Each structure stands twice: as structure tokens, then as C-alpha cells.
N, CA, C and O of each residue as an XYZ file, in Angstrom:
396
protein
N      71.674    142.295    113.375
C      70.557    141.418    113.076
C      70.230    140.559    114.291
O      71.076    139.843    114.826
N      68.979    140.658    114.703
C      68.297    139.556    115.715
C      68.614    138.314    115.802
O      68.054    137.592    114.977
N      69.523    137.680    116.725
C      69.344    135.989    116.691
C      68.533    135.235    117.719
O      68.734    134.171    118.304
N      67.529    136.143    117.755
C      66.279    135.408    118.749
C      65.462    134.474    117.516
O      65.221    134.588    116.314
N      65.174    133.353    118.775
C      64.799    131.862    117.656
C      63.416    131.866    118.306
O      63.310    132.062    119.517
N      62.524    131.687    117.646
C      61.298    131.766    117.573
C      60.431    130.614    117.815
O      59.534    130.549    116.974
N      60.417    130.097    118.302
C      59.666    129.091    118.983
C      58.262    129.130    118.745
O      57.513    130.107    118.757
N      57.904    127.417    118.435
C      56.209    127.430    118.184
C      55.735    126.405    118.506
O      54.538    126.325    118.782
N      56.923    124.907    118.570
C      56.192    123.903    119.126
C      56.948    123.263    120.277
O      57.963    123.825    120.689
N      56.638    122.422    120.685
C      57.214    122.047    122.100
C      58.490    121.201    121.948
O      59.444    121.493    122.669
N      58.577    120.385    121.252
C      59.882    119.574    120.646
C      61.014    120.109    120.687
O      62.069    119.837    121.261
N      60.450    121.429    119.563
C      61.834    122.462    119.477
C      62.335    123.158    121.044
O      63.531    123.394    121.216
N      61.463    123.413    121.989
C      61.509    123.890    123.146
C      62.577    122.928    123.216
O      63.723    123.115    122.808
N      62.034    121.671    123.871
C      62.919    120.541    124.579
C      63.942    120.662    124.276
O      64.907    120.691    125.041
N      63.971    120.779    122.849
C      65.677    120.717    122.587
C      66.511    121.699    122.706
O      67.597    121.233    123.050
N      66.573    123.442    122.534
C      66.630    124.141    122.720
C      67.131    124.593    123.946
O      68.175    125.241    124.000
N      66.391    124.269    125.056
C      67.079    124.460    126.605
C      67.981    123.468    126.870
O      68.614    123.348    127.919
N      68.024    122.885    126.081
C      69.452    121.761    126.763
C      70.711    122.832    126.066
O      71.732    122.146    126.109
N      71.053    124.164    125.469
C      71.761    124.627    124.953
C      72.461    124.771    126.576
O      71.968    124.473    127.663
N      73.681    125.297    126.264
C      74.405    125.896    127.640
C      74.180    127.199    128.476
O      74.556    127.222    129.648
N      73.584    128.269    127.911
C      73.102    128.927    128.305
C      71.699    129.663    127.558
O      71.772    129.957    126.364
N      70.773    129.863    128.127
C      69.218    129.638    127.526
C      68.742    130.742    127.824
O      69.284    131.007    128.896
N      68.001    131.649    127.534
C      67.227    132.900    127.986
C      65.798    132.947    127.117
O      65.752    133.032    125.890
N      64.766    132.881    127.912
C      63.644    132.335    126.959
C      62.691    133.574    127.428
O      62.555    133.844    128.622
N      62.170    134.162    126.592
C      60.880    135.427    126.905
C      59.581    134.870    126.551
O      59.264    134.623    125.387
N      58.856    134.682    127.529
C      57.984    133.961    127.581
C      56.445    135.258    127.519
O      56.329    135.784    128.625
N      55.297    135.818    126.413
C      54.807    136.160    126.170
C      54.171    137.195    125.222
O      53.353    136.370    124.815
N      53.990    137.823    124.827
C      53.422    138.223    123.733
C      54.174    138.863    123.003
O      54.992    139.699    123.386
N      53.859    138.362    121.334
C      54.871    138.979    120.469
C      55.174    140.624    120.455
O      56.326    140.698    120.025
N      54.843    141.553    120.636
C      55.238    142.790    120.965
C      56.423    143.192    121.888
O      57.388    143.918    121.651
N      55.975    142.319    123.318
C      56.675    143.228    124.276
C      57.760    142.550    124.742
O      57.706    141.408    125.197
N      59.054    143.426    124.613
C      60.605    143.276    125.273
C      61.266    142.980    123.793
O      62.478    142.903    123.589
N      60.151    142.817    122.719
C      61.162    142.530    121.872
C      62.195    143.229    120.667
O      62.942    142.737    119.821
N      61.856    144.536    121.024
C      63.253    145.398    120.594
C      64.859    145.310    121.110
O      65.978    145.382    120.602
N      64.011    145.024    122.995
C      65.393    145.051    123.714
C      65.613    143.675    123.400
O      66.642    143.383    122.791
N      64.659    142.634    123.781
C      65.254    141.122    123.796
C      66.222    141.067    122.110
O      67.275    140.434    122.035
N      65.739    141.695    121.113
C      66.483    141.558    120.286
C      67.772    141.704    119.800
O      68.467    140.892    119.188
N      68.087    143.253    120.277
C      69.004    143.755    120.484
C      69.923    143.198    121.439
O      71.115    143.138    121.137
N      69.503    142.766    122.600
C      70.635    142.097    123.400
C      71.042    141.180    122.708
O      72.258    141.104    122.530
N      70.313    140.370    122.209
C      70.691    138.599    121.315
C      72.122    139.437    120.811
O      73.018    139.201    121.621
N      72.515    140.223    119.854
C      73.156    140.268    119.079
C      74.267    140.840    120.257
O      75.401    140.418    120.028
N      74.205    141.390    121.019
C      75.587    141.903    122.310
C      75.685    140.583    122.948
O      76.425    140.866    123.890
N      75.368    139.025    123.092
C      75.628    138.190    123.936
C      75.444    137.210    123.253
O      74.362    136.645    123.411
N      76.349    136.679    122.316
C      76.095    135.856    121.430
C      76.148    134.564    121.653
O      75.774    133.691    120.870
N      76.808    134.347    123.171
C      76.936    133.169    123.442
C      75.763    132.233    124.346
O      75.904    131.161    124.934
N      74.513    133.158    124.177
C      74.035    132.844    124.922
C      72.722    132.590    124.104
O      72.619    133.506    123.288
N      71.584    131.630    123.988
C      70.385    131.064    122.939
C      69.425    131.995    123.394
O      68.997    131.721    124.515
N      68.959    132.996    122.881
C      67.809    133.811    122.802
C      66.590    132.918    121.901
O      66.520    132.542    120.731
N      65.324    132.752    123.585
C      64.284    132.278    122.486
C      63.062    133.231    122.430
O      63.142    134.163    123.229
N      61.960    133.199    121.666
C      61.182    134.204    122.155
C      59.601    132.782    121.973
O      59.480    132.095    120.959
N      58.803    132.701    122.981
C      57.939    131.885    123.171
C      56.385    132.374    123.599
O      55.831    132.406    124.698
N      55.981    132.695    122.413
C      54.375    133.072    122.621
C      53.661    131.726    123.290
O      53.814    130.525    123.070
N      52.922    132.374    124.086
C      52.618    131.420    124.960
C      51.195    130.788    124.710
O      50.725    129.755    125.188
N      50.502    131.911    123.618
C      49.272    131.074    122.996
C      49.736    129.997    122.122
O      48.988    129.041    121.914
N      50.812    130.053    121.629
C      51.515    128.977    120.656
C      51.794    128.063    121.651
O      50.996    127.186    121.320
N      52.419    127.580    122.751
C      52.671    126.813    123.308
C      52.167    126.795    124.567
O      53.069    126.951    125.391
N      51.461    126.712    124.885
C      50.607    126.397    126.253
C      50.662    125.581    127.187
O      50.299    125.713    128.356
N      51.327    124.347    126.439
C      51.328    122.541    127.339
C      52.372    122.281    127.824
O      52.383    121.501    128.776
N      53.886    122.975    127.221
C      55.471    122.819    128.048
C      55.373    122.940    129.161
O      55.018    124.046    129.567
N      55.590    122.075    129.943
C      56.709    122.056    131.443
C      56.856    123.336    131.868
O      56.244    123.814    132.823
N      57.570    123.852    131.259
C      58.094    124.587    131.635
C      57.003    126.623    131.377
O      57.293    127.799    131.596
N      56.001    125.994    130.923
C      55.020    127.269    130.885
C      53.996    127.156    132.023
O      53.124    128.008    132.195
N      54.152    125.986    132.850
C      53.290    125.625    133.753
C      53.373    126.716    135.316
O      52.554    127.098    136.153
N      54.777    126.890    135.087
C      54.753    127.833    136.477
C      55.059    129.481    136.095
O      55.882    130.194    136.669
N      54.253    129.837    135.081
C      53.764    131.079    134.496
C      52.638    131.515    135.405
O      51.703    130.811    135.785
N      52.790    132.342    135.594
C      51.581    133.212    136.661
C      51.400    134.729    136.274
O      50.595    135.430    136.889
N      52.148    135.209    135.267
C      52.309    136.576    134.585
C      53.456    136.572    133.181
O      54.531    136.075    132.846
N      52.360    137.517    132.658
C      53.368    137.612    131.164
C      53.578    139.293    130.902
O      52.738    140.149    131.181
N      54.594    139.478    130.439
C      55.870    138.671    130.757
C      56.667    138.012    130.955
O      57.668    138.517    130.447
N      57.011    136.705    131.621
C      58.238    136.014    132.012
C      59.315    135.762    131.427
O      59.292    135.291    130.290
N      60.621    136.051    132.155
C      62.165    135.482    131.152
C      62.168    134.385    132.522
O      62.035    134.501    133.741
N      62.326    133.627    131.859
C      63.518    132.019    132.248
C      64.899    131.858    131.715
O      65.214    132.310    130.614
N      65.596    131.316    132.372
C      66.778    131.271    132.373
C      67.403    130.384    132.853
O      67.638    130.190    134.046
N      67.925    129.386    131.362
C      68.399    127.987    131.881
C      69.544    127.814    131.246
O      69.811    128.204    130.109
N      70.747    126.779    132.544
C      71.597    126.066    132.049
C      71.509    124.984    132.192
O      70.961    124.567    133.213
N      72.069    124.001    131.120
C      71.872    122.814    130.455
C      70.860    122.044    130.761
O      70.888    120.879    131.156
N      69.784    122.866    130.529
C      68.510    122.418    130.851
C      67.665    122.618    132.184
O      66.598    122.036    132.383
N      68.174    123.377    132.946
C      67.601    123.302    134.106
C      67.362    125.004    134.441
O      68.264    125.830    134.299
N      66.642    125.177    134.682
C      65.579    126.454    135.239
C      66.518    127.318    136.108
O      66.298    127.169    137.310
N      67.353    128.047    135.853
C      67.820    128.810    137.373
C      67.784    129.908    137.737
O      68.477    130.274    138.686
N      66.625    131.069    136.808
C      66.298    131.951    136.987
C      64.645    132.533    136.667
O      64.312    132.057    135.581
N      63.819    133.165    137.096
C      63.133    133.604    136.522
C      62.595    134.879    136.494
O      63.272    135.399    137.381
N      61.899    135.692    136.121
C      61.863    137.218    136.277
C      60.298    137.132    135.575
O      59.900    136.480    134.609
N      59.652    138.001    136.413
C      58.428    138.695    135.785
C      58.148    140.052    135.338
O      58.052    141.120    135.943
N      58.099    139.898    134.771
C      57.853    142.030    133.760
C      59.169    142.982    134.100
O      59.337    144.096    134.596
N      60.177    141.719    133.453
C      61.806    142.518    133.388
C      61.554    143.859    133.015
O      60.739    144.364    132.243
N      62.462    144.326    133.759
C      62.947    145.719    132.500
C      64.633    145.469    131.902
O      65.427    144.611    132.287
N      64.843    146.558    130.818
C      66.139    146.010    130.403
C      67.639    146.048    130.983
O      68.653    145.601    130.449
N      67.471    146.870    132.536
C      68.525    146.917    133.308
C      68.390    145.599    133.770
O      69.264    144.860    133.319
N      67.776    145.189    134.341
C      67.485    143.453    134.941
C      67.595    142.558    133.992
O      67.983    141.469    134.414
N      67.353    142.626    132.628
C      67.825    141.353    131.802
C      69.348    141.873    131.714
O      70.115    140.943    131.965
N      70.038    143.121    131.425
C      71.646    142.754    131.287
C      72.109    142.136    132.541
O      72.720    141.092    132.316
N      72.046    142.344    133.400
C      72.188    142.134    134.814
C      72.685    140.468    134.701
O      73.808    139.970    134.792
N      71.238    139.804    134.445
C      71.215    138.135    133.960
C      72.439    137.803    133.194
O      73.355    137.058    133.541
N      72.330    138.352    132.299
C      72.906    138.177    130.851
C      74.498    138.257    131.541
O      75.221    137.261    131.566
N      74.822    139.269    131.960
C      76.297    139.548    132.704
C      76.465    138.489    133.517
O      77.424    137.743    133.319
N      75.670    138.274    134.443
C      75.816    136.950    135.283
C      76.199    135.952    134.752
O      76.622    135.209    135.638
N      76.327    135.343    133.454
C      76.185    134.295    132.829
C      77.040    133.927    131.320
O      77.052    132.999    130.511
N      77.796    135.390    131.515
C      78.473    135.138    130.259
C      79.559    134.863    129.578
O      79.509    134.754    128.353
């Protein structure tokens, strides 16, 4: 079962990336999200979010979006990765890095 958390308003964002390790897919509900799902459940230690970006538009942190696609990738709040139009060898890659 999927433990990607679904994100819709910005609050929940804020709070959310302060987790210890953060992996956020930043664009349209369709795409990455078989794999993004499937990984959630192989890396449990790690907060899978999934963030449509027509839903949230005004975060901080959607500001330095320039293509969708995007995964971000934060610890305890702070930004230390980002990727544009992953594929799913490059998100385990992350995910391994970090776990």
C-alpha cells in the first residue's frame, strides 16, 4: 500500500519538510506516480509527498520550479537535492543516498 501523503495546502507543506528525510514530487497527478508509489512502501523511512502544483502554487519552495516534473529532496527542512523529469533509476539512487 502507498504511503505517499498528498498534499494540498501550504501549512501542511511547512510542516511536512521539517520531517528528517523528505522526498516531494512536485507535478501532475499522473506522472511518476506508480513508481513514486511503489518506492514509498521499499523506503519507509523516508516522507513521500506528492504536490500538484496547480493546488499549491504560492510555497517557497515551488518558486524555483522551472519544469514539471520536479523531485526535491529535503533534510530537516532544508532543500538538498533537486531533479527534473527523474526517471526511476535516479530516484532509487536518491533514496539509497539517504537511507
Amino acid at each position: 500500500m502507498s504511503k505517499v501523503i498528498n498534499v494540498s495546502i501550504n501549512t501542511q507543506l511547512d510542516e511536512l519538510i521539517k520531517d528528517d528525510k523528505v522526498i516531494i514530487n512536485f507535478g501532475a497527478e499522473w506522472f511518476l506516480e506508480p513508481i513514486f508509489n511503489n518506492l514509498s512502501t521499499q523506503y519507509p523511512s523516508i516522507t513521500f509527498l506528492k504536490v500538484e502544483i496547480d493546488k499549491i502554487n504560492a510555497h517557497e519552495s515551488t518558486k524555483s520550479l522551472t519544469s514539471i516534473p520536479t523531485i526535491m529532496l529535503f533534510q530537516k527542512g532544508k532543500k538538498t537535492k533537486e531533479i527534473v523529469s527523474p526517471n526511476e533509476t535516479q530516484l532509487r539512487k536518491i533514496l539509497d543516498s539517504i537511507k
